[in-house]
């Protein structure tokens, strides 16, 4: 299709076609992962306004195109880049407004949670637990659940969403909340990249900003992995819920000028004041393993700005990433804990890339979830990332990711959409009954399949752990 054969409606933004010089930039230039797909849409709409989004959806209907969407461009598997159809890039929809009366912030879907929304709210003394990497867009992040700062204590970021403004499959602009279009509101909190509409604005309940941030970090040699993780599994349930607990395997620059991969046990306390934050970290200060640590940082004062910089260093933009993840489940007994630790160990101790890393994140004690599409969680989450620059390393790194997650399979309950790539491994992402309800909502709201569904290896076998699939008589697809 060329511009000669396409009747282009007046857009505030621009419709970019394959013959245009900036086609590739429009197609993948805003994809965070340097490992870009070859998939080719028919056109990319660089939307400048909500009206553009509506015009784009109507143009797609006229042309028989499916529609893909990009907000922040951070989906590891570049979900926004699909073969055929129209990609609507929402990058310009980033305006923010705050209502002091209701304490609700409203923001466009491409707003960067850490770089833009957090500093904006801090000026009002408010906070929203957005994604850890500051440039993640709130669009994809909130739709898939949103594992934001201290999600363990404050809940999934999507739980703070009180309403969404949505452009529907027929181009209408509607509000969805608990009172109106509540089916879409339910789906908008967990459906992820198969939401049957385009969210053009999120309305989010904010929380008061904390008084003091304290950061504890214990660095251990990888050979101590099993012992350290067993201890962490024993204590994480009883750490106060204002503390984010993450164990990360990552290269660490040391005081003697060398750098080597260590296991860092990190605890970030969001306290009312310094004393509260310090007391919240008592379990870590009293760890019986400290004499083994390579270094100990105990309750150091920190700031969100400092934390954001750390995240940026951990996740350099436009490097090549292969990621996967798992919800880890098992008995909370010494034997059960040892089993979980042994099954996740290779993720943390054998990463083939120098900059690669792996995280274990506490989600305990597990909080009950509200009624929303997001519905699968366990007490601990793991994800591994290979990070490399040379594309020729792809096959080796892909094989490693497959291997370590296959090893973790006996203790895997499912996966989180945020770190997954279903073209390689598709697991359960929500409770079976929620999955059925989501499919019904999609069918009712988008019967013609205007919006792309999950980018998956096998669309008929979604939301099932593949090793359990033979036991499933009738797989709803
Ligand atoms: C460096 C890095 C760090 C990360 N850290 C975290 C973290 O701490 N916690 C966490 O939970 N996740 C994290 N993620 C994962 C990230 O949240 C997801 O990849 C998320 O989808 C990114 O949202 P986005 O808008 O930037 O992505 P996009 O690639 O723009 O969007 C992903 C997909 O979501 C759908 N979508 C996006 N916006 C809309 C919309 N407005 N309407 C309808 N559908 C839409 C589309 O299908 C789109 O293709 C991280 C990712 C990266 C790259």
Coordinates of C-alpha atoms and ligand atoms in Angstrom, one line a residue:
X1 CA 0.0 0.0 0.0
X2 CA 1.4 3.4 -0.9
X3 CA 0.3 6.9 0.0
X4 CA -1.2 7.1 -3.5
X5 CA -3.7 4.4 -2.8
X6 CA -4.4 5.4 0.8
X7 CA -6.9 8.1 1.6
X8 CA -5.3 9.7 4.6
X9 CA -7.6 11.5 7.0
X10 CA -6.2 14.7 8.6
X11 CA -4.1 13.7 11.6
X12 CA -2.6 16.0 14.2
X13 CA 0.3 13.6 14.1
X14 CA 1.6 11.7 11.1
X15 CA 0.9 8.5 9.2
X16 CA 4.3 6.8 8.3
X17 CA 4.3 4.3 5.5
X18 CA 7.0 1.7 4.6
X19 CA 8.2 3.8 1.7
X20 CA 9.0 6.8 4.0
X21 CA 12.6 7.4 4.9
X22 CA 11.9 7.2 8.6
X23 CA 9.9 4.0 8.4
X24 CA 12.2 1.9 10.5
X25 CA 12.5 4.6 13.1
X26 CA 8.7 4.9 13.3
X27 CA 8.4 1.1 13.4
X28 CA 11.0 0.2 16.1
X29 CA 12.9 3.4 17.1
X30 CA 11.1 3.6 20.4
X31 CA 11.5 -0.1 21.3
X32 CA 13.7 -0.2 24.5
X33 CA 15.2 -3.6 23.7
X34 CA 18.0 -3.4 21.1
X35 CA 17.0 -6.9 19.9
X36 CA 14.4 -5.6 17.3
X37 CA 11.9 -7.8 15.5
X38 CA 11.6 -7.9 11.7
X39 CA 7.9 -7.8 11.9
X40 CA 6.4 -5.2 9.5
X41 CA 3.1 -3.4 10.1
X42 CA 1.3 -1.8 7.1
X43 CA 1.5 1.7 8.6
X44 CA 2.5 3.5 11.8
X45 CA 0.4 6.4 13.1
X46 CA 2.4 8.8 15.3
X47 CA -0.6 10.0 17.2
X48 CA -0.5 13.5 18.7
X49 CA -4.0 13.6 20.3
X50 CA -6.8 11.4 21.5
X51 CA -8.7 12.4 18.4
X52 CA -5.8 10.9 16.3
X53 CA -6.2 7.6 18.1
X54 CA -9.9 7.6 17.3
X55 CA -9.2 8.5 13.6
X56 CA -6.6 5.8 13.5
X57 CA -8.9 3.1 14.8
X58 CA -11.6 4.2 12.2
X59 CA -9.1 4.2 9.4
X60 CA -8.0 0.7 10.4
X61 CA -11.7 -0.4 10.4
X62 CA -12.1 1.0 6.9
X63 CA -8.9 -0.7 5.6
X64 CA -9.6 -4.0 7.5
X65 CA -6.4 -3.5 9.5
X66 CA -5.7 -4.9 12.9
X67 CA -4.4 -2.4 15.4
X68 CA -1.3 -2.6 17.6
X69 CA -0.4 0.0 20.3
X70 CA 2.8 1.4 21.8
X71 CA 3.0 3.5 24.9
X72 CA 6.5 3.5 26.5
X73 CA 8.0 0.9 24.1
X74 CA 9.4 -1.2 27.0
X75 CA 7.8 -4.6 26.3
X76 CA 10.8 -6.9 26.2
X77 CA 9.4 -8.8 23.2
X78 CA 8.4 -5.6 21.4
X79 CA 4.7 -6.5 21.5
X80 CA 3.8 -3.3 19.7
X81 CA 5.5 -4.4 16.5
X82 CA 3.2 -6.8 14.7
X83 CA 3.0 -8.1 11.1
X84 CA 0.4 -6.2 9.2
X85 CA -2.1 -3.6 10.3
X86 CA -1.7 -0.2 11.9
X87 CA 0.7 0.5 14.8
X88 CA -0.6 3.5 16.8
X89 CA 2.3 5.0 18.6
X90 CA 1.0 7.0 21.7
X91 CA 4.4 8.4 22.6
X92 CA 3.1 12.0 22.6
X93 CA 0.3 11.3 25.0
X94 CA 2.2 12.1 28.2
X95 CA 0.4 15.0 29.8
X96 CA -0.3 14.8 33.6
X97 CA -2.8 16.6 35.9
X98 CA -3.4 16.2 39.6
X99 CA -6.5 16.9 41.6
X100 CA -5.6 17.7 45.2
X101 CA -9.2 17.2 46.3
X102 CA -9.5 13.6 45.2
X103 CA -5.8 12.9 45.3
X104 CA -6.2 11.3 41.9
X105 CA -3.6 11.9 39.2
X106 CA -4.5 11.6 35.5
X107 CA -1.8 10.8 33.0
X108 CA -1.4 9.9 29.3
X109 CA -0.4 6.3 28.6
X110 CA 3.2 7.0 27.5
X111 CA 4.0 8.9 30.7
X112 CA 7.2 7.5 32.1
X113 CA 6.4 6.3 35.6
X114 CA 9.7 7.1 37.2
X115 CA 11.2 9.9 35.0
X116 CA 7.9 11.9 34.7
X117 CA 5.1 10.8 37.0
X118 CA 7.1 10.3 40.2
X119 CA 8.9 13.7 40.2
X120 CA 5.6 15.4 39.2
X121 CA 3.8 13.9 42.2
X122 CA 6.7 14.4 44.6
X123 CA 6.1 18.2 44.2
X124 CA 2.6 17.6 45.7
X125 CA 4.0 15.3 48.5
X126 CA 2.3 12.3 46.8
X127 CA 3.6 9.0 45.4
X128 CA 2.6 6.3 43.0
X129 CA 4.4 3.0 42.9
X130 CA 5.4 2.9 39.3
X131 CA 7.9 0.5 37.6
X132 CA 11.4 0.2 38.8
X133 CA 13.1 1.3 35.5
X134 CA 12.1 5.0 35.4
X135 CA 11.5 5.1 31.6
X136 CA 8.8 2.3 31.6
X137 CA 5.6 3.7 30.2
X138 CA 2.5 3.5 32.5
X139 CA 0.4 2.1 29.6
X140 CA 1.8 -1.4 29.2
X141 CA 2.9 -1.5 32.8
X142 CA -0.5 -0.8 34.4
X143 CA -2.4 -3.0 31.9
X144 CA -0.4 -6.1 32.9
X145 CA -0.7 -5.5 36.7
X146 CA 2.4 -3.4 37.4
X147 CA 5.1 -4.6 39.7
X148 CA 6.0 -1.2 41.1
X149 CA 8.0 0.0 44.0
X150 CA 7.2 -2.0 47.2
X151 CA 4.5 -3.9 45.4
X152 CA 4.9 -6.4 48.2
X153 CA 3.3 -4.0 50.6
X154 CA 1.4 -1.5 48.5
X155 CA -0.1 -3.9 46.0
X156 CA 0.0 -4.1 42.3
X157 CA 0.1 -0.7 40.7
X158 CA -3.1 -1.5 38.8
X159 CA -4.9 -1.7 42.1
X160 CA -4.5 2.1 42.3
X161 CA -6.2 2.7 38.9
X162 CA -9.7 4.1 39.5
X163 CA -10.7 4.7 35.9
X164 CA -9.4 4.6 32.4
X165 CA -10.4 6.5 29.3
X166 CA -10.6 4.1 26.4
X167 CA -10.9 4.3 22.6
X168 CA -13.0 1.3 21.7
X169 CA -12.9 -1.0 18.6
X170 CA -15.4 1.3 16.8
X171 CA -13.4 4.5 17.6
X172 CA -15.6 5.8 20.5
X173 CA -14.1 7.4 23.5
X174 CA -15.5 6.1 26.8
X175 CA -14.8 6.1 30.5
X176 CA -14.5 2.8 32.3
X177 CA -14.6 2.6 36.1
X178 CA -16.4 0.6 38.8
X179 CA -19.7 2.2 37.8
X180 CA -19.7 2.3 34.0
X181 CA -18.2 0.0 31.4
X182 CA -16.9 -2.0 34.4
X183 CA -16.1 -5.0 32.2
X184 CA -13.4 -2.9 30.5
X185 CA -12.2 -1.5 33.9
X186 CA -11.9 -5.1 35.2
X187 CA -9.9 -6.1 32.1
X188 CA -7.7 -3.0 32.2
X189 CA -6.1 -4.3 35.4
X190 CA -4.3 -7.4 34.2
X191 CA -5.2 -8.2 30.6
X192 CA -1.9 -6.8 29.4
X193 CA -1.3 -6.7 25.6
X194 CA -4.6 -8.1 24.6
X195 CA -6.8 -5.4 26.1
X196 CA -9.7 -4.8 23.7
X197 CA -9.3 -1.1 23.4
X198 CA -6.7 1.7 23.6
X199 CA -6.3 3.4 27.0
X200 CA -5.7 7.1 26.3
X201 CA -5.7 8.2 29.9
X202 CA -5.3 6.5 33.3
X203 CA -6.8 7.9 36.5
X204 CA -4.8 6.8 39.5
X205 CA -5.2 7.1 43.2
X206 CA -2.0 8.4 44.8
X207 CA -0.6 7.8 48.2
X208 CA 1.3 10.1 50.6
X209 CA 5.0 10.2 50.0
X210 CA 7.0 8.4 52.7
X211 CA 9.2 10.3 55.1
X212 CA 12.5 8.4 54.9
X213 CA 14.0 5.9 52.5
X214 CA 16.6 3.5 53.9
X215 CA 18.5 0.9 51.9
X216 CA 20.2 -2.2 53.2
X217 CA 22.4 -4.2 50.9
X218 CA 24.4 -7.4 51.8
X219 CA 26.8 -8.7 49.1
X220 CA 27.6 -12.4 49.1
X221 CA 29.7 -14.7 46.9
X222 CA 27.6 -16.9 44.6
X223 CA 28.8 -20.0 46.3
X224 CA 26.7 -18.9 49.3
X225 CA 23.5 -18.7 47.2
X226 CA 21.8 -21.7 48.8
X227 CA 22.4 -20.7 52.3
X228 CA 21.6 -17.1 51.9
X229 CA 18.4 -17.8 50.0
X230 CA 17.2 -20.4 52.5
X231 CA 17.6 -17.8 55.2
X232 CA 15.7 -15.2 53.1
X233 CA 12.9 -17.6 52.5
X234 CA 12.6 -18.2 56.2
X235 CA 12.4 -14.5 57.2
X236 CA 10.8 -12.6 54.3
X237 CA 7.2 -13.4 55.5
X238 CA 7.8 -11.5 58.7
X239 CA 9.5 -8.4 57.4
X240 CA 7.2 -5.3 57.7
X241 CA 5.2 -4.5 54.6
X242 CA 6.9 -1.1 54.0
X243 CA 10.0 -3.0 52.9
X244 CA 10.7 -4.1 49.4
X245 CA 12.9 -7.2 49.4
X246 CA 14.9 -8.2 46.3
X247 CA 17.8 -10.6 45.9
X248 CA 19.7 -9.9 42.7
X249 CA 22.7 -11.6 41.0
X250 CA 24.6 -8.9 39.2
X251 CA 28.2 -7.7 38.5
X252 CA 29.3 -5.4 41.3
X253 CA 32.2 -2.9 41.3
X254 CA 34.2 -3.4 44.5
X255 CA 36.3 -1.0 46.5
X256 CA 39.5 -2.5 45.3
X257 CA 38.7 -1.5 41.8
X258 CA 37.7 -5.0 40.6
X259 CA 34.2 -6.1 39.5
X260 CA 32.6 -9.5 40.0
X261 CA 29.2 -11.1 40.1
X262 CA 27.7 -11.2 43.6
X263 CA 24.4 -12.1 45.1
X264 CA 23.0 -8.9 46.7
X265 CA 20.3 -9.1 49.3
X266 CA 18.6 -5.7 49.2
X267 CA 15.9 -4.3 51.4
X268 CA 14.5 -0.9 50.7
X269 CA 12.4 0.6 53.6
X270 CA 9.9 3.3 52.9
X271 CA 9.6 4.7 56.5
X272 CA 7.6 7.5 58.1
X273 CA 10.9 8.7 59.5
X274 CA 14.5 7.5 59.9
X275 CA 13.8 5.5 63.0
X276 CA 10.8 3.8 61.5
X277 CA 12.7 2.9 58.4
X278 CA 15.7 1.6 60.4
X279 CA 13.5 -0.5 62.7
X280 CA 11.7 -2.0 59.6
X281 CA 15.1 -3.4 58.5
X282 CA 15.8 -5.1 61.8
X283 CA 15.5 -8.6 60.3
X284 CA 18.4 -7.8 58.0
X285 CA 20.5 -6.1 60.6
X286 CA 20.3 -9.2 62.7
X287 CA 21.0 -11.6 59.8
X288 CA 23.2 -14.5 61.1
X289 CA 25.1 -14.6 57.8
X290 CA 26.7 -11.2 58.0
X291 CA 30.1 -12.5 58.8
X292 CA 30.0 -14.2 55.3
X293 CA 29.2 -11.0 53.5
X294 CA 31.7 -9.4 51.1
X295 CA 30.2 -6.1 52.1
X296 CA 27.4 -4.8 54.2
X297 CA 25.4 -1.6 53.7
X298 CA 23.1 -1.1 56.7
X299 CA 20.0 1.2 56.4
X300 CA 21.8 3.9 54.4
X301 CA 19.7 6.9 53.7
X302 CA 18.6 7.0 50.0
X303 CA 16.3 8.9 47.7
X304 CA 14.0 7.8 44.8
X305 CA 16.3 9.8 42.5
X306 CA 19.2 7.7 43.6
X307 CA 17.2 4.5 43.1
X308 CA 16.2 5.5 39.6
X309 CA 19.8 6.1 38.6
X310 CA 20.6 2.6 39.9
X311 CA 17.8 1.1 37.8
X312 CA 19.1 2.9 34.7
X313 CA 22.6 1.6 35.2
X314 CA 21.2 -2.0 35.7
X315 CA 19.1 -1.7 32.5
X316 CA 21.1 0.1 29.7
X317 CA 18.8 1.1 26.9
X318 CA 19.1 -0.5 23.4
X319 CA 21.3 -3.3 24.5
X320 CA 20.0 -6.8 23.5
X321 CA 17.9 -8.5 26.2
X322 CA 16.4 -11.9 26.4
X323 CA 14.2 -12.3 29.5
X324 CA 11.9 -14.8 31.2
X325 CA 10.3 -15.2 34.6
X326 CA 8.4 -17.5 36.9
X327 CA 6.1 -17.4 39.9
X328 CA 7.8 -19.8 42.3
X329 CA 5.7 -21.9 44.6
X330 CA 6.5 -24.6 47.1
X331 CA 6.0 -25.7 50.7
X332 CA 7.2 -23.2 53.4
X333 CA 9.1 -26.0 55.2
X334 CA 12.9 -26.5 55.3
X335 CA 12.6 -29.2 52.6
X336 CA 10.2 -27.1 50.5
X337 CA 12.5 -24.1 50.7
X338 CA 15.6 -26.1 49.8
X339 CA 13.7 -27.5 46.8
X340 CA 12.7 -24.0 45.5
X341 CA 16.2 -22.7 46.1
X342 CA 17.9 -25.5 44.2
X343 CA 15.5 -25.2 41.3
X344 CA 16.2 -21.4 40.8
X345 CA 19.9 -21.5 41.6
X346 CA 21.1 -21.7 38.0
X347 CA 19.3 -18.5 37.1
X348 CA 21.5 -16.7 39.6
X349 CA 24.8 -18.4 39.2
X350 CA 25.3 -19.2 35.5
X351 CA 24.3 -16.1 33.5
X352 CA 26.4 -16.2 30.3
X353 CA 26.5 -12.5 29.8
X354 CA 28.7 -10.1 31.7
X355 CA 26.0 -7.5 32.3
X356 CA 23.2 -10.0 32.7
X357 CA 21.3 -10.3 36.0
X358 CA 18.6 -12.2 37.8
X359 CA 16.1 -11.1 40.5
X360 CA 14.2 -12.8 43.2
X361 CA 11.4 -10.6 44.6
X362 CA 9.5 -11.2 47.7
X363 CA 5.7 -11.1 47.5
X364 CA 5.1 -12.4 51.0
X365 CA 2.9 -12.4 53.0
X366 CA 0.6 -12.6 50.0
X367 CA -2.1 -10.0 49.9
X368 CA -5.6 -10.8 48.6
X369 CA -6.3 -9.2 45.3
X370 CA -9.3 -7.2 44.3
X371 CA -11.6 -8.5 41.6
X372 CA -9.6 -7.7 38.4
X373 CA -8.1 -9.6 35.5
X374 CA -4.6 -9.8 37.2
X375 CA -5.0 -12.9 39.5
X376 CA -1.8 -15.0 39.6
X377 CA 0.9 -14.5 42.2
X378 CA 2.8 -16.6 44.7
X379 CA 5.1 -15.7 47.5
X380 CA 8.2 -15.1 45.3
X381 CA 8.9 -14.0 41.8
X382 CA 12.0 -14.6 39.8
X383 CA 13.2 -13.2 36.5
X384 CA 16.5 -13.5 34.6
X385 CA 17.9 -11.2 31.9
X386 CA 20.7 -11.8 29.5
X387 CA 22.1 -8.4 28.4
X388 CA 24.5 -8.2 25.5
X389 CA 25.5 -6.1 22.5
X390 CA 26.6 -8.6 19.9
X391 CA 23.6 -10.1 18.0
X392 CA 25.6 -13.2 17.3
X393 CA 25.3 -14.2 21.0
X394 CA 21.5 -14.6 20.5
X395 CA 21.5 -18.4 20.1
X396 CA 23.7 -19.1 23.1
X397 CA 21.8 -16.7 25.4
X398 CA 18.4 -18.0 24.2
X399 CA 19.5 -21.5 25.0
X400 CA 20.6 -20.5 28.5
X401 CA 17.3 -18.8 29.3
X402 CA 15.3 -21.9 28.1
X403 CA 17.6 -24.2 30.1
X404 CA 17.4 -22.4 33.5
X405 CA 13.7 -21.9 33.3
X406 CA 13.2 -25.6 32.4
X407 CA 15.2 -26.4 35.5
X408 CA 12.9 -24.1 37.6
X409 CA 9.8 -25.8 36.1
X410 CA 9.0 -28.2 39.0
X411 CA 8.5 -25.1 41.3
X412 CA 6.9 -22.8 38.7
X413 CA 3.2 -21.8 39.1
X414 CA 3.1 -19.5 36.0
X415 CA 4.5 -16.3 34.8
X416 CA 4.0 -12.5 34.9
X417 CA 3.3 -10.8 31.6
X418 CA 5.7 -8.0 32.3
X419 CA 8.9 -10.0 31.8
X420 CA 7.6 -12.6 29.4
X421 CA 8.0 -13.5 25.8
X422 CA 5.2 -15.9 24.8
X423 CA 6.7 -16.5 21.4
X424 CA 9.2 -18.7 23.3
X425 CA 7.5 -19.8 26.4
X426 CA 3.8 -19.3 27.3
X427 CA 2.6 -20.2 30.8
X428 CA -0.4 -19.5 32.9
X429 CA -0.7 -15.7 33.6
X430 CA -4.0 -15.5 35.4
X431 CA -6.6 -17.6 37.2
X432 CA -8.5 -19.9 34.9
X433 CA -11.9 -18.3 35.7
X434 CA -10.4 -14.8 35.0
X435 CA -9.1 -16.1 31.7
X436 CA -12.5 -17.3 30.7
X437 CA -14.1 -13.9 31.7
X438 CA -11.4 -12.0 29.8
X439 CA -12.1 -13.9 26.7
X440 CA -15.8 -13.1 27.0
X441 CA -15.1 -9.4 27.4
X442 CA -12.8 -9.4 24.4
X443 CA -15.4 -11.2 22.3
X444 CA -18.1 -8.7 23.4
X445 CA -16.0 -5.6 23.0
X446 CA -14.0 -6.5 19.9
X447 CA -15.9 -9.1 18.0
X448 CA -14.1 -8.4 14.8
X449 CA -10.7 -8.7 16.3
X450 CA -9.7 -5.1 15.6
X451 CA -7.0 -5.2 18.2
X452 CA -4.1 -7.7 18.1
X453 CA -4.2 -10.4 20.7
X454 CA -1.2 -11.7 22.7
X455 CA 1.9 -12.3 20.5
X456 CA 2.3 -16.0 21.3
X457 CA 3.7 -19.1 19.9
X458 CA 0.4 -21.0 20.1
X459 CA -2.7 -18.8 20.5
X460 CA -4.9 -21.8 21.1
X461 CA -2.9 -22.8 24.2
X462 CA -2.7 -19.6 26.1
X463 CA -2.9 -19.4 29.9
X464 CA -1.8 -23.0 30.5
X465 CA 1.5 -24.3 31.8
X466 CA 2.6 -26.4 28.9
X467 CA 3.7 -29.3 31.1
X468 CA 0.1 -29.5 32.5
X469 CA -1.6 -29.2 29.1
X470 CA -2.1 -32.9 28.5
X471 CA -4.3 -33.0 31.6
X472 CA -6.6 -30.3 30.2
X473 CA -9.5 -31.7 28.2
X474 CA -10.9 -28.5 26.7
X475 CA -8.5 -25.6 26.4
X476 CA -10.4 -22.3 26.0
X477 CA -8.5 -20.3 23.4
Ligands
LIG1 C1 14.2 -1.8 31.7 C2 12.8 -2.4 32.0 C3 12.4 -2.4 33.3 C4 11.2 -2.9 33.7 N1 10.8 -2.9 35.0 C5 9.5 -3.3 35.3 C6 9.1 -3.3 36.7 O1 9.8 -2.8 37.6 N2 7.8 -3.7 36.9 C7 7.0 -4.2 35.9 O2 5.9 -4.6 36.2 N3 7.4 -4.3 34.7 C8 8.7 -3.8 34.3 N4 9.1 -3.9 33.0 C9 8.2 -4.5 32.0 C10 7.3 -3.4 31.5 O3 6.4 -3.0 32.5 C11 6.4 -4.0 30.4 O4 7.2 -4.4 29.3 C12 5.3 -3.0 29.9 O5 4.5 -3.6 29.0 C13 5.9 -1.8 29.4 O6 5.0 -0.8 29.1 P1 5.2 0.2 27.9 O7 4.0 1.0 27.8 O8 6.5 0.9 28.2 O9 5.4 -0.8 26.8 P2 4.8 -0.9 25.3 O10 5.8 -1.8 24.6 O11 4.6 0.4 24.7 O12 3.5 -1.6 25.5 C14 3.4 -3.0 25.6 C15 2.1 -3.5 25.1 O13 1.0 -3.2 26.0 C16 -0.1 -2.8 25.3 N5 -0.4 -1.4 25.6 C17 0.5 -0.5 25.9 N6 -0.1 0.7 26.1 C18 -1.4 0.5 25.8 C19 -2.6 1.4 25.8 N7 -2.5 2.6 26.1 N8 -3.8 0.8 25.4 C20 -3.9 -0.5 25.1 N9 -2.8 -1.3 25.1 C21 -1.6 -0.8 25.4 C22 0.1 -3.0 23.8 O14 -0.3 -4.4 23.5 C23 1.6 -2.9 23.8 O15 2.2 -3.5 22.7 C24 10.3 -3.4 32.6 C25 10.7 -3.4 31.3 C26 11.9 -2.8 31.0 C27 12.4 -2.8 29.5

